[in-house]
Coordinates of C-alpha atoms and ligand atoms in Angstrom, one line a residue:
M11 CA 252.8 64.0 35.2
S12 CA 249.7 64.6 33.2
K13 CA 249.0 68.2 32.2
L14 CA 245.5 67.7 31.0
I15 CA 243.2 64.6 31.7
L16 CA 239.9 64.2 30.1
N17 CA 238.3 61.4 31.9
N18 CA 235.1 59.7 30.9
L19 CA 233.5 62.2 29.2
H20 CA 229.7 62.2 28.0
H21 CA 228.0 64.7 25.9
S22 CA 224.7 65.0 23.8
F23 CA 223.3 67.7 21.4
E24 CA 219.7 67.3 20.7
N25 CA 219.7 64.2 22.8
K26 CA 222.3 62.6 20.4
P27 CA 225.1 61.4 22.3
L28 CA 228.5 63.0 20.7
F29 CA 230.7 61.4 23.3
N30 CA 230.0 58.4 25.6
G31 CA 232.8 57.9 27.4
L32 CA 235.9 59.4 26.0
S33 CA 239.1 59.6 27.9
L34 CA 242.5 61.1 27.2
S35 CA 245.7 62.2 28.9
V36 CA 248.3 64.6 27.7
G37 CA 251.7 64.7 29.7
T38 CA 253.3 67.8 30.2
G39 CA 255.7 69.1 27.5
E40 CA 253.7 66.7 25.1
V41 CA 252.0 67.5 21.7
V42 CA 249.1 65.4 21.0
A43 CA 247.1 66.2 17.5
I44 CA 243.6 64.9 17.1
V45 CA 242.3 64.3 13.5
G46 CA 239.0 63.3 12.2
A47 CA 236.5 63.8 9.8
S48 CA 234.2 67.3 9.7
G49 CA 231.5 67.1 12.1
V50 CA 233.1 64.3 14.2
G51 CA 233.2 66.7 17.4
K52 CA 236.7 68.0 17.6
T53 CA 235.9 71.5 18.3
T54 CA 233.5 70.3 20.8
L55 CA 236.0 68.1 22.5
F56 CA 238.4 71.5 23.0
N57 CA 235.3 73.4 24.1
I58 CA 234.8 70.9 26.8
A59 CA 238.9 70.9 27.6
S60 CA 238.9 74.7 27.8
G61 CA 236.0 74.9 30.2
L62 CA 233.7 76.8 27.5
I63 CA 231.2 74.0 27.9
A64 CA 230.5 71.5 30.5
P65 CA 230.2 67.9 29.6
S66 CA 227.1 66.2 30.6
D67 CA 229.3 64.0 32.7
G68 CA 232.8 63.1 33.2
R69 CA 236.1 65.3 34.3
V70 CA 238.6 67.7 33.1
A71 CA 241.6 68.0 35.2
I72 CA 244.7 70.2 34.5
D73 CA 247.8 69.6 36.9
G74 CA 245.7 67.4 38.6
V75 CA 243.2 70.0 39.7
D76 CA 239.2 69.3 38.5
R77 CA 238.5 72.3 36.0
T78 CA 235.7 70.7 34.5
G79 CA 233.3 73.5 33.1
Q80 CA 235.7 76.2 34.3
A81 CA 237.1 78.5 31.7
G82 CA 240.6 79.9 31.9
F83 CA 242.8 77.5 32.5
V84 CA 244.2 76.9 29.1
G85 CA 245.3 78.9 26.4
Y86 CA 242.8 78.6 23.4
M87 CA 243.4 79.6 19.8
L88 CA 240.2 79.3 17.8
Q89 CA 240.3 78.3 14.0
K90 CA 240.2 82.1 12.9
D91 CA 242.8 84.1 14.2
L92 CA 240.2 86.6 15.5
L93 CA 242.5 89.7 15.5
L94 CA 240.9 93.1 15.9
P95 CA 241.4 94.8 12.8
F96 CA 241.0 98.3 14.5
K97 CA 243.5 97.8 17.2
R98 CA 247.6 97.5 16.6
V99 CA 249.2 94.2 16.9
Y100 CA 250.6 95.2 20.4
D101 CA 247.1 95.8 21.8
N102 CA 245.9 92.5 20.2
I103 CA 248.8 90.5 21.7
A104 CA 248.0 92.6 25.5
L105 CA 244.2 91.5 25.1
P106 CA 244.2 88.7 27.6
L107 CA 246.4 90.6 29.9
T108 CA 244.3 93.6 29.7
L109 CA 241.3 91.3 30.5
Q110 CA 243.2 90.3 33.7
N111 CA 243.5 94.2 34.7
L112 CA 247.1 93.8 34.9
P113 CA 248.7 97.4 35.0
K114 CA 249.9 98.8 31.7
S115 CA 253.7 98.4 32.8
A116 CA 253.4 94.8 33.7
I117 CA 251.9 94.1 30.5
H118 CA 254.7 96.1 28.4
D119 CA 257.4 94.1 30.5
K120 CA 255.5 90.5 29.7
I121 CA 255.1 91.5 26.0
M122 CA 258.3 92.9 24.9
P123 CA 260.7 90.2 25.6
L124 CA 258.7 87.7 23.7
L125 CA 258.1 89.7 20.5
P126 CA 261.8 88.8 19.0
A127 CA 261.1 85.0 19.6
F128 CA 257.7 85.3 17.6
G129 CA 259.6 87.6 14.9
L130 CA 257.1 90.5 15.8
D131 CA 259.5 93.0 17.1
E132 CA 259.6 95.3 14.0
L133 CA 255.8 94.6 13.6
H134 CA 254.2 95.6 17.0
H135 CA 253.0 98.9 16.1
K136 CA 251.1 97.9 12.7
Y137 CA 247.5 96.9 12.1
P138 CA 246.6 93.4 11.6
A139 CA 245.6 94.1 7.9
Q140 CA 249.3 95.2 7.1
L141 CA 250.7 91.8 8.0
S142 CA 251.1 88.6 6.1
G143 CA 249.2 85.1 7.0
G144 CA 252.1 84.0 8.7
Q145 CA 252.8 87.1 10.7
R146 CA 249.2 87.2 11.7
Q147 CA 249.2 83.8 12.8
R148 CA 252.1 84.5 15.1
V149 CA 250.3 87.4 16.6
A150 CA 247.4 84.9 17.4
L151 CA 249.9 82.4 19.2
L152 CA 251.8 85.2 21.3
R153 CA 248.1 86.2 22.4
T154 CA 247.2 82.5 23.1
Y155 CA 250.7 81.9 24.9
L156 CA 250.1 85.1 26.9
S157 CA 246.8 83.9 28.1
N158 CA 248.5 80.3 29.4
D159 CA 252.0 79.7 28.7
S160 CA 251.9 76.2 29.8
L161 CA 248.9 74.6 27.8
M162 CA 247.5 75.6 24.8
L163 CA 244.8 74.0 22.6
L164 CA 245.1 75.0 19.0
D165 CA 242.1 74.7 16.6
E166 CA 243.7 74.2 12.8
P167 CA 246.6 76.5 13.7
F168 CA 248.3 76.9 10.6
S169 CA 245.4 75.8 8.0
A170 CA 244.8 79.2 6.4
L171 CA 248.8 79.4 5.6
D172 CA 250.2 78.7 2.1
F173 CA 252.6 75.4 1.8
V174 CA 256.0 77.3 2.4
T175 CA 254.7 79.4 5.1
K176 CA 253.2 76.8 6.8
N177 CA 256.7 74.7 6.8
Q178 CA 258.6 77.8 8.1
M179 CA 255.7 77.9 11.0
Y180 CA 256.1 74.3 11.7
E181 CA 260.0 74.5 12.2
W182 CA 259.6 77.8 14.4
F183 CA 256.7 76.8 16.4
G184 CA 258.3 73.0 17.0
A185 CA 261.5 74.7 18.4
F186 CA 259.5 77.4 20.6
Q187 CA 257.3 74.5 22.0
K188 CA 260.2 72.2 23.0
D189 CA 262.3 75.2 24.3
K190 CA 259.3 76.3 26.8
E191 CA 258.1 72.6 27.2
L192 CA 254.3 73.6 26.3
T193 CA 252.0 71.1 26.3
C194 CA 249.9 71.4 23.1
L195 CA 246.4 69.9 22.0
I196 CA 246.0 70.6 18.3
I197 CA 243.2 69.7 16.1
T198 CA 244.0 69.7 12.3
H199 CA 242.8 68.4 8.9
D200 CA 246.3 68.1 7.7
I201 CA 248.2 64.8 8.4
D202 CA 251.4 66.2 7.5
E203 CA 251.3 68.9 10.0
A204 CA 250.0 66.3 12.7
I205 CA 252.9 64.3 12.0
Y206 CA 255.5 67.2 11.9
L207 CA 254.1 68.9 15.1
A208 CA 252.8 66.1 17.3
D209 CA 254.5 63.3 19.3
E210 CA 251.1 61.4 19.4
L211 CA 248.2 61.5 17.0
Y212 CA 244.7 60.1 17.7
V213 CA 241.9 59.7 15.3
L214 CA 238.5 60.8 16.7
K215 CA 235.8 58.9 14.9
G216 CA 232.3 57.4 15.0
L217 CA 228.9 58.5 16.8
P218 CA 229.3 58.6 19.2
A219 CA 232.9 59.6 18.8
T220 CA 236.0 57.7 20.2
L221 CA 239.5 58.1 20.1
A222 CA 239.6 55.0 17.8
H223 CA 243.2 54.8 16.7
H224 CA 246.5 56.0 18.3
F225 CA 249.8 56.4 16.6
V226 CA 253.1 57.3 18.4
I227 CA 255.2 59.4 16.0
D228 CA 258.9 59.1 15.6
K229 CA 260.8 62.4 16.2
S230 CA 264.2 61.5 15.1
S231 CA 265.5 64.1 12.5
D232 CA 265.4 61.7 9.2
F233 CA 261.9 60.3 10.0
L234 CA 260.4 62.9 7.7
Q235 CA 262.4 61.6 4.6
S236 CA 261.6 58.0 5.4
V237 CA 259.3 55.4 3.8
E238 CA 258.2 54.6 7.0
Y239 CA 256.6 58.5 7.4
L240 CA 254.6 57.9 4.0
N241 CA 253.5 54.3 5.5
L242 CA 252.3 55.9 8.8
K243 CA 250.6 58.9 6.6
Q244 CA 248.9 56.1 4.6
D245 CA 247.8 54.2 7.9
V246 CA 246.6 57.6 9.5
L247 CA 244.5 58.4 6.1
R248 CA 243.0 54.6 6.4
A249 CA 242.2 55.1 9.9
I250 CA 240.3 58.4 9.1
Q251 CA 238.1 57.0 6.3
G252 CA 237.8 53.3 7.3
Ligands
ATP5 N1 225.9 74.0 19.9 C1 225.3 73.0 19.2 N2 224.0 72.5 19.2 C2 223.9 71.3 18.5 N3 224.7 70.6 18.0 C3 226.0 71.1 17.8 C4 226.5 72.1 18.4 N4 227.6 72.2 18.4 C5 228.3 71.1 17.6 N5 226.9 70.5 17.3 C6 227.2 69.2 16.4 O1 228.1 68.3 16.9 C7 228.9 67.6 16.1 C8 230.2 67.8 16.1 O2 230.3 69.2 15.9 P1 232.1 69.9 16.0 O3 231.8 71.3 15.9 O4 232.3 69.6 17.4 O5 232.9 69.1 14.9 P2 234.4 69.3 14.5 O6 234.9 67.7 14.2 O7 234.9 70.2 15.2 O8 234.0 69.8 12.7 P3 235.0 70.5 11.8 O9 236.1 69.7 11.2 O10 233.9 70.8 10.7 O11 235.1 72.0 12.5 C9 228.4 68.1 14.5 O12 227.1 67.1 14.1 C10 227.5 69.5 15.1 O13 226.5 69.8 14.3

């Protein structure tokens, strides 16, 4: 069953159509990456999918229920981690639950068992400025996961990280996503990241923007070391630029 369906979306800014009938379906437990040039409409697509903005026309369905223009049904991690510097890691993580007015003890019971999986069990009493980039990103991911533990929209989740940390995060997040059968829609400029994390990749292109190219990614363990991987990377690059 589809976890998220975007059906025949239309949207314009200042009378210029950005989407003119865009559709996408993401299956439960699937990771779908959207790549595309700057300004093509990736963030707007996420804002529509998350209900932050309503499309001029078309529907957003989550678990088969119409949620068009309704916020609060997905976890949405913005490009910047947006951690509050004056709050400790624990309180930053607790934010979505505090906003739901959950009692403190219930918040504690939800957060504490998840800290080890996110590598934060030793860090929850620190302030964001005392963390590394990768640790901050884990805090932001856990906060997003607590706002919705089945569907996450991630906008450039690992872009601020160095090469080594990025690769560690891919491995960790890939395993976590599989274990929890999380459905994820990821925006990224990084083709390697898209290929590493996603089951399917779409190239968003043009004005109005369409999902012009679709790639299904081989997830076998030796794919990333294969010539096919380099060929796929080249094909995606050509699709973005062509
Ligand atoms: N609120 C708005 N009012 C007017 N135009 C907007 C608004 N939001 C976005 N746009 C325009 O819509 C287009 C798509 O913007 P969007 O931010 O979705 O692109 P993007 O692919 O996410 O870009 P980037 O990769 O640089 O973040 C751009 O031309 C942008 O200027």
